[in-house]
PDB file of C-alpha atoms in Angstrom:
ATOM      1  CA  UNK G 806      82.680 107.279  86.644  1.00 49.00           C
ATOM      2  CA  UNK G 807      83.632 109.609  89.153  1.00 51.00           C
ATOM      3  CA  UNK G 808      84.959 108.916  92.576  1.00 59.00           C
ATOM      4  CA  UNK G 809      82.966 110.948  94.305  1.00 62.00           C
ATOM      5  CA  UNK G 810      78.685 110.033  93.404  1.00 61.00           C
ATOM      6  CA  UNK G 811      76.229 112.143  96.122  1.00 58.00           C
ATOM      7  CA  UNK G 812      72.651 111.123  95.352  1.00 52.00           C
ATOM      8  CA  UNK G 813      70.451 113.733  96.879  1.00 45.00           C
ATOM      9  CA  UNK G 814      66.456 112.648  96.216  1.00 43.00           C
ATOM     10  CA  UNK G 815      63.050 114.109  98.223  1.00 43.00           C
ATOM     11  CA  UNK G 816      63.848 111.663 101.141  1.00 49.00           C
ATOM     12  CA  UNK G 817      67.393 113.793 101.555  1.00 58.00           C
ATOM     13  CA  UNK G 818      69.161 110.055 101.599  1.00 68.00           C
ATOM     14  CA  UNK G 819      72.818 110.909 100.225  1.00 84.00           C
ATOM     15  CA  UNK G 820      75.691 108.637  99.648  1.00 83.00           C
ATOM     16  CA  UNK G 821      79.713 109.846  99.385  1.00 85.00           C
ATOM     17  CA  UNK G 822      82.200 107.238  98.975  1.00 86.00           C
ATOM     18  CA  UNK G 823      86.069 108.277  99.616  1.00 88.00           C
ATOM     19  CA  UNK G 824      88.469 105.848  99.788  1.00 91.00           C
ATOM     20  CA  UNK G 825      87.425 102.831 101.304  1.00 90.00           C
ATOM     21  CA  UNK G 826      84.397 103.775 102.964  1.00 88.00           C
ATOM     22  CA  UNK G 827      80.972 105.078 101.795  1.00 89.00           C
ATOM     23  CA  UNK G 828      78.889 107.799 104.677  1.00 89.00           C
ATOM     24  CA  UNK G 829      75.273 107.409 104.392  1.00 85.00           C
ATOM     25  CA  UNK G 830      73.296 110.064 104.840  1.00 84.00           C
ATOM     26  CA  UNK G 831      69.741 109.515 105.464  1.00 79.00           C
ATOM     27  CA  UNK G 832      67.662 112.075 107.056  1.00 76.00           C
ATOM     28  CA  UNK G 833      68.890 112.891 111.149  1.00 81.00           C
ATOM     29  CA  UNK G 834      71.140 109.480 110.598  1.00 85.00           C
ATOM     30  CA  UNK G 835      74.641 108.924 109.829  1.00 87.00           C
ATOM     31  CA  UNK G 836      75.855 105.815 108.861  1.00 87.00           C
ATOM     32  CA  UNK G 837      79.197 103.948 107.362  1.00 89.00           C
ATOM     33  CA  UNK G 838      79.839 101.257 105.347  1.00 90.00           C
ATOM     34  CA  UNK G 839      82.754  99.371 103.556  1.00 92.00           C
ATOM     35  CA  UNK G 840      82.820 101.041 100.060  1.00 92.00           C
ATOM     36  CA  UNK G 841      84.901  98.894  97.458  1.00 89.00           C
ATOM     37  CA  UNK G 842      85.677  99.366  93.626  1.00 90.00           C
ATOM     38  CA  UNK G 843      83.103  97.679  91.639  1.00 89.00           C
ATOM     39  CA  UNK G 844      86.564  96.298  89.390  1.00 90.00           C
ATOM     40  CA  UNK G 845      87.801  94.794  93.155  1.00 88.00           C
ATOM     41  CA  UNK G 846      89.152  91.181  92.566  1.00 89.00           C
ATOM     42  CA  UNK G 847      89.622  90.520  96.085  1.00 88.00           C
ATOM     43  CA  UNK G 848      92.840  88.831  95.597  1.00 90.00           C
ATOM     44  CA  UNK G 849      93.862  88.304  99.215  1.00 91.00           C
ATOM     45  CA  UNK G 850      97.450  86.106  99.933  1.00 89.00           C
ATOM     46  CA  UNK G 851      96.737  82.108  98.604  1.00 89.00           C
ATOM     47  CA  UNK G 852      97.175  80.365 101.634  1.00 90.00           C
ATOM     48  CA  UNK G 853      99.184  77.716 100.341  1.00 87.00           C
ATOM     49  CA  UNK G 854     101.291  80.583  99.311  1.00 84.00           C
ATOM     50  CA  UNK G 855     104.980  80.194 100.498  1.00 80.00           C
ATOM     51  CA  UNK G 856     104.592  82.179 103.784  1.00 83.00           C
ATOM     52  CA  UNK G 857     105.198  81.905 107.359  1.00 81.00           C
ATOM     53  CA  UNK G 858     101.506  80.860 108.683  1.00 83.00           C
ATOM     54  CA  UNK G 859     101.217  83.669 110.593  1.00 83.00           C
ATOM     55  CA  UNK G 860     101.193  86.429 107.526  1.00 85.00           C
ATOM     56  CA  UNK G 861      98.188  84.053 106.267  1.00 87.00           C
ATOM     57  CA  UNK G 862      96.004  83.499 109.116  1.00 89.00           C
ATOM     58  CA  UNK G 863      96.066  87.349 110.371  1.00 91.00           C
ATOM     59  CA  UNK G 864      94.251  88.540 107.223  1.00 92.00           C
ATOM     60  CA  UNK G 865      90.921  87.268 107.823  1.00 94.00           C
ATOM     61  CA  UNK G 866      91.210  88.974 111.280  1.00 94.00           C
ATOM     62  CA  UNK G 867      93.207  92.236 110.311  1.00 93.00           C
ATOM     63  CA  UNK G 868      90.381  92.922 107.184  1.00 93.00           C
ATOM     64  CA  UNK G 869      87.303  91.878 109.623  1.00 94.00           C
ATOM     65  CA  UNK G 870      88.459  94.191 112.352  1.00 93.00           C
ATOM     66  CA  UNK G 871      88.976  96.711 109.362  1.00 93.00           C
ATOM     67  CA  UNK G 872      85.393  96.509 108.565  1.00 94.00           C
ATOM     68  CA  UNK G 873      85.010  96.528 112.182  1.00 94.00           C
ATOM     69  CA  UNK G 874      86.037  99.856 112.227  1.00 92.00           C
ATOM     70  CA  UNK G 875      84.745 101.294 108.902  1.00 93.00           C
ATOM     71  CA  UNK G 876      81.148  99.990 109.411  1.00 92.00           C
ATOM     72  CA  UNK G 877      78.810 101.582 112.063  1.00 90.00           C
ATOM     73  CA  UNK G 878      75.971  99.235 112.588  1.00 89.00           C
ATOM     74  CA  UNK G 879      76.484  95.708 113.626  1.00 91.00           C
ATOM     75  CA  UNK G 880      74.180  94.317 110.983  1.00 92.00           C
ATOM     76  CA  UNK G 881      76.383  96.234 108.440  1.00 92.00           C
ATOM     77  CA  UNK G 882      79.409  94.511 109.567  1.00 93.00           C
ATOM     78  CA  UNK G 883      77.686  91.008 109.728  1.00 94.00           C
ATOM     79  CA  UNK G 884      76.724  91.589 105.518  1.00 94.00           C
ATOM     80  CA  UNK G 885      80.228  93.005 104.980  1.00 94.00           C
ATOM     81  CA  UNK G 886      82.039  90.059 107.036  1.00 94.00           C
ATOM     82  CA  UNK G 887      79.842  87.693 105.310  1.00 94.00           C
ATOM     83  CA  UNK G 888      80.750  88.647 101.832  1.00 94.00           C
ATOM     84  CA  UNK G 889      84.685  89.115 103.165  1.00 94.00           C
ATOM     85  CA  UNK G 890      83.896  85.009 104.081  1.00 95.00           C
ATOM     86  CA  UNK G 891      82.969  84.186 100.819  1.00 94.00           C
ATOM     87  CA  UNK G 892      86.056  85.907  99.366  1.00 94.00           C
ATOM     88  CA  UNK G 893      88.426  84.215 101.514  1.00 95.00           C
ATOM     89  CA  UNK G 894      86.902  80.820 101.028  1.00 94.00           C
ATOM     90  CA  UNK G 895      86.760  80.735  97.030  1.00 93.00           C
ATOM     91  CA  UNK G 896      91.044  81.718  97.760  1.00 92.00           C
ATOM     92  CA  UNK G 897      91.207  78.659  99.693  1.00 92.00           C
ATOM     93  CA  UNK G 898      90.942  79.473 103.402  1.00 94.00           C
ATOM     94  CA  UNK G 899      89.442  76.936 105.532  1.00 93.00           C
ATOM     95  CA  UNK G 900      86.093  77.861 107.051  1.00 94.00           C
ATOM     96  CA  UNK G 901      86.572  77.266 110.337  1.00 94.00           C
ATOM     97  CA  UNK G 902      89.461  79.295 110.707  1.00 93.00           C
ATOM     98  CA  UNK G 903      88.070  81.944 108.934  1.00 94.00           C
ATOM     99  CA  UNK G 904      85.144  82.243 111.259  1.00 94.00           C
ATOM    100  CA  UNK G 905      87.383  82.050 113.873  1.00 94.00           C
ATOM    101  CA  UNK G 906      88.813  84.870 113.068  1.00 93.00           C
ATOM    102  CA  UNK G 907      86.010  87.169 112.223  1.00 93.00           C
ATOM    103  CA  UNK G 908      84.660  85.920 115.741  1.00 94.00           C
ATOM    104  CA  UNK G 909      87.481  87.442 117.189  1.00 92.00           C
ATOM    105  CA  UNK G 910      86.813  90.657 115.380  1.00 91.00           C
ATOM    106  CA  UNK G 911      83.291  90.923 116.168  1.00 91.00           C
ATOM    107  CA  UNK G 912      83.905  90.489 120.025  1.00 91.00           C
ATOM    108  CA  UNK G 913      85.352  93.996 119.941  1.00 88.00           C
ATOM    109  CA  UNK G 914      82.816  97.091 120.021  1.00 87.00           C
ATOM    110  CA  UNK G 915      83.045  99.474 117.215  1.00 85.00           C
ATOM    111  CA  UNK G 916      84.546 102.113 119.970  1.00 86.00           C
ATOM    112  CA  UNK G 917      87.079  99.986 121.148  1.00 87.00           C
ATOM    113  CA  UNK G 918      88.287  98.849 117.369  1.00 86.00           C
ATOM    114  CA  UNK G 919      88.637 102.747 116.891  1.00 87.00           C
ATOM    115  CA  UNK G 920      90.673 103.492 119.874  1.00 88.00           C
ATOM    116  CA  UNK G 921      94.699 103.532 119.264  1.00 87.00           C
ATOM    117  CA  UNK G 922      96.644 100.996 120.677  1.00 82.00           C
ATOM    118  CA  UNK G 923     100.413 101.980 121.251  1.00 83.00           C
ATOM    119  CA  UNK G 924     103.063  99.209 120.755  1.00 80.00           C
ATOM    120  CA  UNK G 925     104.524  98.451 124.029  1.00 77.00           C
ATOM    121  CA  UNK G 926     108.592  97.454 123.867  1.00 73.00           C
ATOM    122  CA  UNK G 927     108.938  94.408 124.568  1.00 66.00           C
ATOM    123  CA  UNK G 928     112.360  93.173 125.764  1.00 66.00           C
ATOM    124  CA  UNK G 929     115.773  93.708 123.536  1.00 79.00           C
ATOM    125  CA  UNK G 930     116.149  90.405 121.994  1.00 83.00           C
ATOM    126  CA  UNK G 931     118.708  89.300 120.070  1.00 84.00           C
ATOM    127  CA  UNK G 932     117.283  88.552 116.390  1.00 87.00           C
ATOM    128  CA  UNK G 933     117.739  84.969 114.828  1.00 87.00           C
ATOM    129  CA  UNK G 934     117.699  85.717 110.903  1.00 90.00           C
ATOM    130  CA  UNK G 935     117.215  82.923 108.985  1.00 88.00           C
ATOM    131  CA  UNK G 936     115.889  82.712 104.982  1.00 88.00           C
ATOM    132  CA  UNK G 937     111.967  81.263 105.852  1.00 85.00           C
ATOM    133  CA  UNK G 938     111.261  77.876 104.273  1.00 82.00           C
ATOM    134  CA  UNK G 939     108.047  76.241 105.444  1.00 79.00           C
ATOM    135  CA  UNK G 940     109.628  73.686 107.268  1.00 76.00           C
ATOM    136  CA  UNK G 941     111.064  75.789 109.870  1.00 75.00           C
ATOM    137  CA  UNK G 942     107.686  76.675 111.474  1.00 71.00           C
ATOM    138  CA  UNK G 943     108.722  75.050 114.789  1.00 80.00           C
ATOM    139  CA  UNK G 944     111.799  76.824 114.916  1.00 83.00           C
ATOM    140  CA  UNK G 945     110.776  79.488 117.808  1.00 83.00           C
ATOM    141  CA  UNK G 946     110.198  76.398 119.615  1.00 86.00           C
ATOM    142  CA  UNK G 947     113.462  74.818 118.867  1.00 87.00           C
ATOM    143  CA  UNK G 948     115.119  77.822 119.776  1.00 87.00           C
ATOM    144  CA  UNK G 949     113.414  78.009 123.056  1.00 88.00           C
ATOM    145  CA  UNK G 950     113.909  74.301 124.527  1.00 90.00           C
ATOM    146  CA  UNK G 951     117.378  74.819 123.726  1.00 88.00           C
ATOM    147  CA  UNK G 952     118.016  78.056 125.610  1.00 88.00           C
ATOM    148  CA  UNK G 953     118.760  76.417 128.648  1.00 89.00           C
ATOM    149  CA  UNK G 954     121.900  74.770 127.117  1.00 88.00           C
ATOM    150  CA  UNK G 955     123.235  78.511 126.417  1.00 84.00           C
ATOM    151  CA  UNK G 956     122.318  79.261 129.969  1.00 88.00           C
ATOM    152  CA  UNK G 957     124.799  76.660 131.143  1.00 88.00           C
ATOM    153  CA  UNK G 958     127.519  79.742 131.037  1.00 88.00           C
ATOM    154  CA  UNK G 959     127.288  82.396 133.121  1.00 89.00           C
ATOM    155  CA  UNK G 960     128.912  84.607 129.976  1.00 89.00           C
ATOM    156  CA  UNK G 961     126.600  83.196 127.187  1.00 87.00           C
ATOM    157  CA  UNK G 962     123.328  84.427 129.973  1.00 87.00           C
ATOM    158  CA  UNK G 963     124.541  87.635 129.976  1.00 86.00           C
ATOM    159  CA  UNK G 964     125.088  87.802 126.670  1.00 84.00           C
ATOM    160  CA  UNK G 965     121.852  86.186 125.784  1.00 84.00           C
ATOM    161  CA  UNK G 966     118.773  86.375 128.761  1.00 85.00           C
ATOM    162  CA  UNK G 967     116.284  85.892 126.485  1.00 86.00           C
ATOM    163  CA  UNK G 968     115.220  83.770 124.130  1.00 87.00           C
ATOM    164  CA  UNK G 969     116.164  85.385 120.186  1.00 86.00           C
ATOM    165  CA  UNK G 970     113.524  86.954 118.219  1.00 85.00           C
ATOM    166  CA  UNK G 971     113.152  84.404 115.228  1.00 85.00           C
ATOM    167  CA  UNK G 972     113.077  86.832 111.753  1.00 86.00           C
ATOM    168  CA  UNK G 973     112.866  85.326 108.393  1.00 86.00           C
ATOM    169  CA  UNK G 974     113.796  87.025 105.392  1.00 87.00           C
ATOM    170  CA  UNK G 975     112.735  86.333 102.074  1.00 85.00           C
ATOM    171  CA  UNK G 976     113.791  83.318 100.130  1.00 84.00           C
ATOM    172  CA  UNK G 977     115.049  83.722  96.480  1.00 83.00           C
ATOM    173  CA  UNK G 978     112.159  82.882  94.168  1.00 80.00           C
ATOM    174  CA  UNK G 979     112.305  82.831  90.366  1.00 82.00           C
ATOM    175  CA  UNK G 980     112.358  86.798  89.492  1.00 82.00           C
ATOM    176  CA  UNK G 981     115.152  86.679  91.539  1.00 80.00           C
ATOM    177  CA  UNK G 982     117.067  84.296  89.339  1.00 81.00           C
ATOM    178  CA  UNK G 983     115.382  85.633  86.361  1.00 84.00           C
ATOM    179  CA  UNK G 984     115.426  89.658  86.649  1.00 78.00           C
ATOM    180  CA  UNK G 985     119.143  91.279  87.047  1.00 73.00           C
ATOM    181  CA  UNK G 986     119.218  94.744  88.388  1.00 66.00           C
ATOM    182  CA  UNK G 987     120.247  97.265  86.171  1.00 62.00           C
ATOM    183  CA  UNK G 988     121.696  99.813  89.031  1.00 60.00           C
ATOM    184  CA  UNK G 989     119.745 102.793  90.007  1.00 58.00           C
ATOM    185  CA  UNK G 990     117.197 104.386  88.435  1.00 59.00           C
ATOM    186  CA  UNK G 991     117.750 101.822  85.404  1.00 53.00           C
ATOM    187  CA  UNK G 992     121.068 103.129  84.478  1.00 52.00           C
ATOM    188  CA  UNK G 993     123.399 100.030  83.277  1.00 50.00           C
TER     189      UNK G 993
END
């Protein structure tokens, strides 16, 4: 099948689907809607999945404000964030906090979800890098009760005003153990 199907009848109603999104044609009216692959498993992250909570908990909001932005009529969205719903829940996600989430998406206007948003800097911080292991979720917290201690010196304040940006970097997991690199480009 091709990528590309227009279907042009007497009404002059016309669909193109590119990528991820499918223009509808119909008449004076243009319209979007979410376009996906037929073959799509909808495989999003297992969360029970070894991952900081975070990574887990933004994807029902990232993909409904993506559909947010793709789809141009409200009831559109509501069909698309319904289906996205039932997705998420047969991968394990609770309810609740999927709703939540796709609340949050739908309190934004279409026009707003389209406008850019430009990263502000925050402050320098220092980064805390530490190999994530799901027991450390509290660690940010840790890290900031503690601060004050460091504050104790007027050297270890300079040297550290803010609390540390807590990074995690990926634990070893079994291809890791089980795969050895062979050098570049497979060479031995």
């Amino acid at each position: 099948s091709s990528a590309y199907l227009c279907t042009i009848s007497l009404s002059t109603h016309c669909l193109v689907s590119f990528l991820d999104t499918t223009v509808i044609l119909d008449g004076e009216t243009t319209q979007t809607d979410l376009f996906t692959k037929p073959t799509d498993t909808h495989q999003y992250l297992s969360p029970d999945s070894c991952h900081p909570r975070h990574c887990t908990t933004s994807i029902p909001y990232s993909q409904s404000l993506r559909i947010r932005r793709i789809c141009s009529t409200d009831e559109l969205f509501a069909r698309r964030t319904g289906e996205l719903k039932t997705y998420l829940m047969a991968r394990g996600y609770a309810e609740s906090m999927v709703d939540l989430q796709i609340q949050r998406a739908s309190l934004l206007s279409r026009e707003v979800a389209l406008q850019p948003h430009p990263r502000e800097r925050t402050l320098s911080r220092i980064p805390l890098v530490v190999t994530y292991f799901p027991g450390l979720n509290r660690l940010s917290k840790i890290v900031r009760k503690h601060l004050p201690i460091l504050h104790v010196s007027e050297k270890l304040k300079q040297a550290v005003p803010n609390p540390p940006l807590v990074a995690y970097r990926r634990p070893y997991n079994l291809r890791d153990l089980l795969v050895r690199c062979q050098g570049i480009l497979g060479t031995p």
